[in-house]
C-alpha cells in the first residue's frame, strides 16, 4: 500500500513538497519546488516537531530518534531528518528530487506530523569543523517551514493537472482579450463605409 504526505512551506521561502512511499520498508521519494531562495545550496531537514506556534523556531532540532551526530543523507551516521542540500538557481527556485532510505511515512519513526525546514545556508554535512557542524550542519537561519501531513493520494499529480488546466485557461483568456482589443481598435466608420 502506497503512502503519501505533503508539506506546504511558508516564510521567506514558500513551496510544496510531496512525499511518497510504496511500502512501509521502501525508500521515500521527496519531490517539489521551493521559491524565494538565494542562488546556491540550502540545508533541508526534517525537524522533530510540527509545532509552528512561533514559526519555524518552534519546530525543535533535526529529527534524531537514534541520537546520532549530524551527517549527509548517504552517511551511515546521521540524523533521520538529515536530507542534505537542495540547490536554487539564479531565479530563486529549487526543484526538489530526493530519494531517502531512512525517513518513513509509517511506523514508530514516521516523519508524519513533524516539521520540514529549508535553511538560508548550505549544510556542511557535519564536515565543516564549526561548533554546530555535528548538530545542525552549520546551515544557518530557518527561512521556510511546513508540517508534513498525510494525504489520501499522490496530490503532486493532481496539482500538475490543475496547473496545466490553469495555464490553458489563461491562454484562452489572453487570446480572447487580444481578439477583443483587435475589434476595439478598428475604425468602425471605415469598416461600415
Short mmCIF file of C-alpha atoms in Angstrom, two decimals:
data_model
loop_
_atom_site.label_atom_id
_atom_site.label_comp_id
_atom_site.label_asym_id
_atom_site.label_seq_id
_atom_site.Cartn_x
_atom_site.Cartn_y
_atom_site.Cartn_z
CA UNK A 1 0.00 0.00 0.00
CA UNK A 2 1.50 3.33 -1.07
CA UNK A 3 1.72 6.15 1.45
CA UNK A 4 1.64 9.86 0.65
CA UNK A 5 2.30 13.10 2.51
CA UNK A 6 2.70 16.77 1.74
CA UNK A 7 4.32 19.80 3.39
CA UNK A 8 3.38 23.34 2.39
CA UNK A 9 6.24 25.63 3.33
CA UNK A 10 5.70 29.23 4.41
CA UNK A 11 8.02 32.02 5.46
CA UNK A 12 10.52 33.89 3.29
CA UNK A 13 10.68 30.71 1.21
CA UNK A 14 7.47 29.08 0.01
CA UNK A 15 6.50 25.97 -1.89
CA UNK A 16 5.07 22.48 -1.70
CA UNK A 17 6.94 19.24 -1.09
CA UNK A 18 5.35 15.83 -1.74
CA UNK A 19 6.42 12.57 -0.11
CA UNK A 20 5.58 9.10 -1.43
CA UNK A 21 6.49 5.63 -0.20
CA UNK A 22 5.38 2.45 -1.98
CA UNK A 23 5.53 0.28 1.15
CA UNK A 24 6.43 0.73 4.84
CA UNK A 25 10.00 -0.53 4.27
CA UNK A 26 10.54 1.15 0.88
CA UNK A 27 12.51 4.33 0.20
CA UNK A 28 10.70 7.67 0.35
CA UNK A 29 10.60 9.92 -2.70
CA UNK A 30 10.65 13.64 -1.87
CA UNK A 31 9.61 15.92 -4.74
CA UNK A 32 8.50 19.51 -5.14
CA UNK A 33 9.52 23.08 -5.68
CA UNK A 34 10.55 25.92 -3.39
CA UNK A 35 10.68 29.64 -4.28
CA UNK A 36 12.34 32.67 -2.74
CA UNK A 37 15.79 31.20 -2.09
CA UNK A 38 19.14 32.80 -2.79
CA UNK A 39 21.16 31.08 -5.52
CA UNK A 40 23.10 28.03 -4.33
CA UNK A 41 22.90 25.27 -1.73
CA UNK A 42 20.47 25.26 1.20
CA UNK A 43 20.20 22.81 4.08
CA UNK A 44 16.99 20.77 4.00
CA UNK A 45 15.88 18.81 7.06
CA UNK A 46 13.03 17.09 8.84
CA UNK A 47 12.76 18.56 12.34
CA UNK A 48 11.38 16.87 15.43
CA UNK A 49 8.18 18.88 15.86
CA UNK A 50 5.36 20.09 13.65
CA UNK A 51 4.76 22.95 16.09
CA UNK A 52 4.53 26.27 14.23
CA UNK A 53 3.24 28.41 17.11
CA UNK A 54 6.42 30.52 16.88
CA UNK A 55 7.00 29.95 13.18
CA UNK A 56 9.95 27.77 12.21
CA UNK A 57 11.74 28.29 15.54
CA UNK A 58 9.29 26.12 17.49
CA UNK A 59 9.98 23.01 15.35
CA UNK A 60 12.91 21.97 17.53
CA UNK A 61 16.08 20.22 16.39
CA UNK A 62 16.63 17.85 13.47
CA UNK A 63 14.58 14.67 13.83
CA UNK A 64 17.10 12.36 15.52
CA UNK A 65 15.43 9.45 17.37
CA UNK A 66 18.66 7.37 17.40
CA UNK A 67 20.78 10.16 18.96
CA UNK A 68 23.41 10.28 16.20
CA UNK A 69 25.59 13.19 15.13
CA UNK A 70 24.66 15.21 12.07
CA UNK A 71 25.71 13.89 8.67
CA UNK A 72 24.85 13.72 5.00
CA UNK A 73 21.95 11.76 3.53
CA UNK A 74 24.19 8.90 2.36
CA UNK A 75 26.18 8.67 5.60
CA UNK A 76 25.78 5.73 7.98
CA UNK A 77 25.92 8.11 10.94
CA UNK A 78 23.31 10.85 10.52
CA UNK A 79 20.07 12.17 11.93
CA UNK A 80 16.98 10.59 10.41
CA UNK A 81 15.99 14.11 9.33
CA UNK A 82 19.24 14.88 7.50
CA UNK A 83 18.20 15.28 3.85
CA UNK A 84 21.31 17.24 2.82
CA UNK A 85 21.06 20.21 0.49
CA UNK A 86 18.77 21.46 -2.22
CA UNK A 87 20.03 23.75 -4.99
CA UNK A 88 18.37 27.01 -6.02
CA UNK A 89 19.01 28.61 -9.38
CA UNK A 90 19.53 32.30 -10.12
CA UNK A 91 15.71 32.61 -10.26
CA UNK A 92 15.47 31.57 -6.59
CA UNK A 93 13.69 28.30 -7.42
CA UNK A 94 14.83 24.90 -6.17
CA UNK A 95 13.42 21.76 -7.77
CA UNK A 96 13.49 19.10 -5.06
CA UNK A 97 14.06 15.50 -6.15
CA UNK A 98 15.37 13.31 -3.32
CA UNK A 99 15.11 9.61 -2.59
CA UNK A 100 15.88 8.71 1.01
CA UNK A 101 16.15 5.30 2.66
CA UNK A 102 15.99 6.40 6.32
CA UNK A 103 12.87 8.55 6.59
CA UNK A 104 9.49 6.78 6.60
CA UNK A 105 5.82 7.70 6.38
CA UNK A 106 4.80 4.87 8.72
CA UNK A 107 5.81 3.08 11.89
CA UNK A 108 7.36 4.18 15.16
CA UNK A 109 9.80 6.59 13.50
CA UNK A 110 7.42 8.13 10.97
CA UNK A 111 8.06 11.72 9.87
CA UNK A 112 4.31 12.46 9.69
CA UNK A 113 3.40 15.44 11.86
CA UNK A 114 7.00 16.61 12.01
CA UNK A 115 8.47 19.81 10.61
CA UNK A 116 10.22 20.31 7.28
CA UNK A 117 12.66 23.22 7.16
CA UNK A 118 14.81 24.83 4.49
CA UNK A 119 17.77 26.87 5.71
CA UNK A 120 19.49 30.04 4.49
CA UNK A 121 22.93 28.44 4.07
CA UNK A 122 24.47 25.20 2.80
CA UNK A 123 24.52 22.16 5.08
CA UNK A 124 28.18 21.20 5.61
CA UNK A 125 27.01 17.58 6.26
CA UNK A 126 28.83 17.55 9.60
CA UNK A 127 32.24 18.06 7.99
CA UNK A 128 32.69 21.83 8.32
CA UNK A 129 34.53 21.97 11.62
CA UNK A 130 32.22 24.66 13.03
CA UNK A 131 30.95 24.31 16.61
CA UNK A 132 27.47 23.43 15.25
CA UNK A 133 28.55 21.23 12.32
CA UNK A 134 27.78 17.95 14.11
CA UNK A 135 24.41 19.26 15.35
CA UNK A 136 22.96 21.36 12.51
CA UNK A 137 25.43 21.22 9.62
CA UNK A 138 26.03 24.97 10.16
CA UNK A 139 23.07 25.57 7.81
CA UNK A 140 22.06 28.95 9.22
CA UNK A 141 18.66 30.56 9.66
CA UNK A 142 15.35 28.81 9.06
CA UNK A 143 13.88 30.58 6.02
CA UNK A 144 10.88 28.35 5.27
CA UNK A 145 8.99 25.59 7.04
CA UNK A 146 5.89 23.43 6.98
CA UNK A 147 4.29 20.44 8.67
CA UNK A 148 4.48 17.03 6.99
CA UNK A 149 0.88 15.81 6.76
CA UNK A 150 -0.53 12.55 5.44
CA UNK A 151 -2.61 12.74 2.27
CA UNK A 152 -5.00 10.22 0.77
CA UNK A 153 -3.23 10.03 -2.56
CA UNK A 154 -0.48 11.38 -4.76
CA UNK A 155 -1.56 15.02 -4.82
CA UNK A 156 1.52 16.03 -6.81
CA UNK A 157 -0.10 14.55 -9.95
CA UNK A 158 -3.38 16.33 -9.20
CA UNK A 159 -1.54 19.62 -8.71
CA UNK A 160 0.31 19.20 -12.02
CA UNK A 161 -3.02 18.66 -13.81
CA UNK A 162 -4.56 21.71 -12.12
CA UNK A 163 -1.53 23.80 -13.15
CA UNK A 164 -1.85 22.63 -16.77
CA UNK A 165 -5.57 23.50 -16.76
CA UNK A 166 -4.89 26.94 -15.26
CA UNK A 167 -2.28 27.57 -17.94
CA UNK A 168 -4.66 26.54 -20.73
CA UNK A 169 -7.47 28.73 -19.30
CA UNK A 170 -5.06 31.69 -19.13
CA UNK A 171 -4.07 31.14 -22.79
CA UNK A 172 -7.75 31.17 -23.81
CA UNK A 173 -8.36 34.37 -21.81
CA UNK A 174 -5.29 36.03 -23.35
CA UNK A 175 -6.46 35.06 -26.85
CA UNK A 176 -9.98 36.40 -26.20
CA UNK A 177 -8.54 39.64 -24.82
CA UNK A 178 -6.29 40.04 -27.86
CA UNK A 179 -9.24 39.45 -30.23
CA UNK A 180 -11.36 41.98 -28.31
CA UNK A 181 -8.57 44.57 -28.48
CA UNK A 182 -8.40 43.99 -32.26
CA UNK A 183 -12.16 44.63 -32.59
CA UNK A 184 -11.97 47.65 -30.26
CA UNK A 185 -9.10 49.11 -32.28
CA UNK A 186 -10.92 49.09 -35.62
CA UNK A 187 -12.02 52.32 -37.23
CA UNK A 188 -15.71 51.41 -37.39
CA UNK A 189 -16.56 54.36 -39.66
CA UNK A 190 -14.18 52.92 -42.27
CA UNK A 191 -15.41 49.32 -41.77
CA UNK A 192 -19.09 50.26 -42.10
CA UNK A 193 -18.25 52.54 -45.03
#
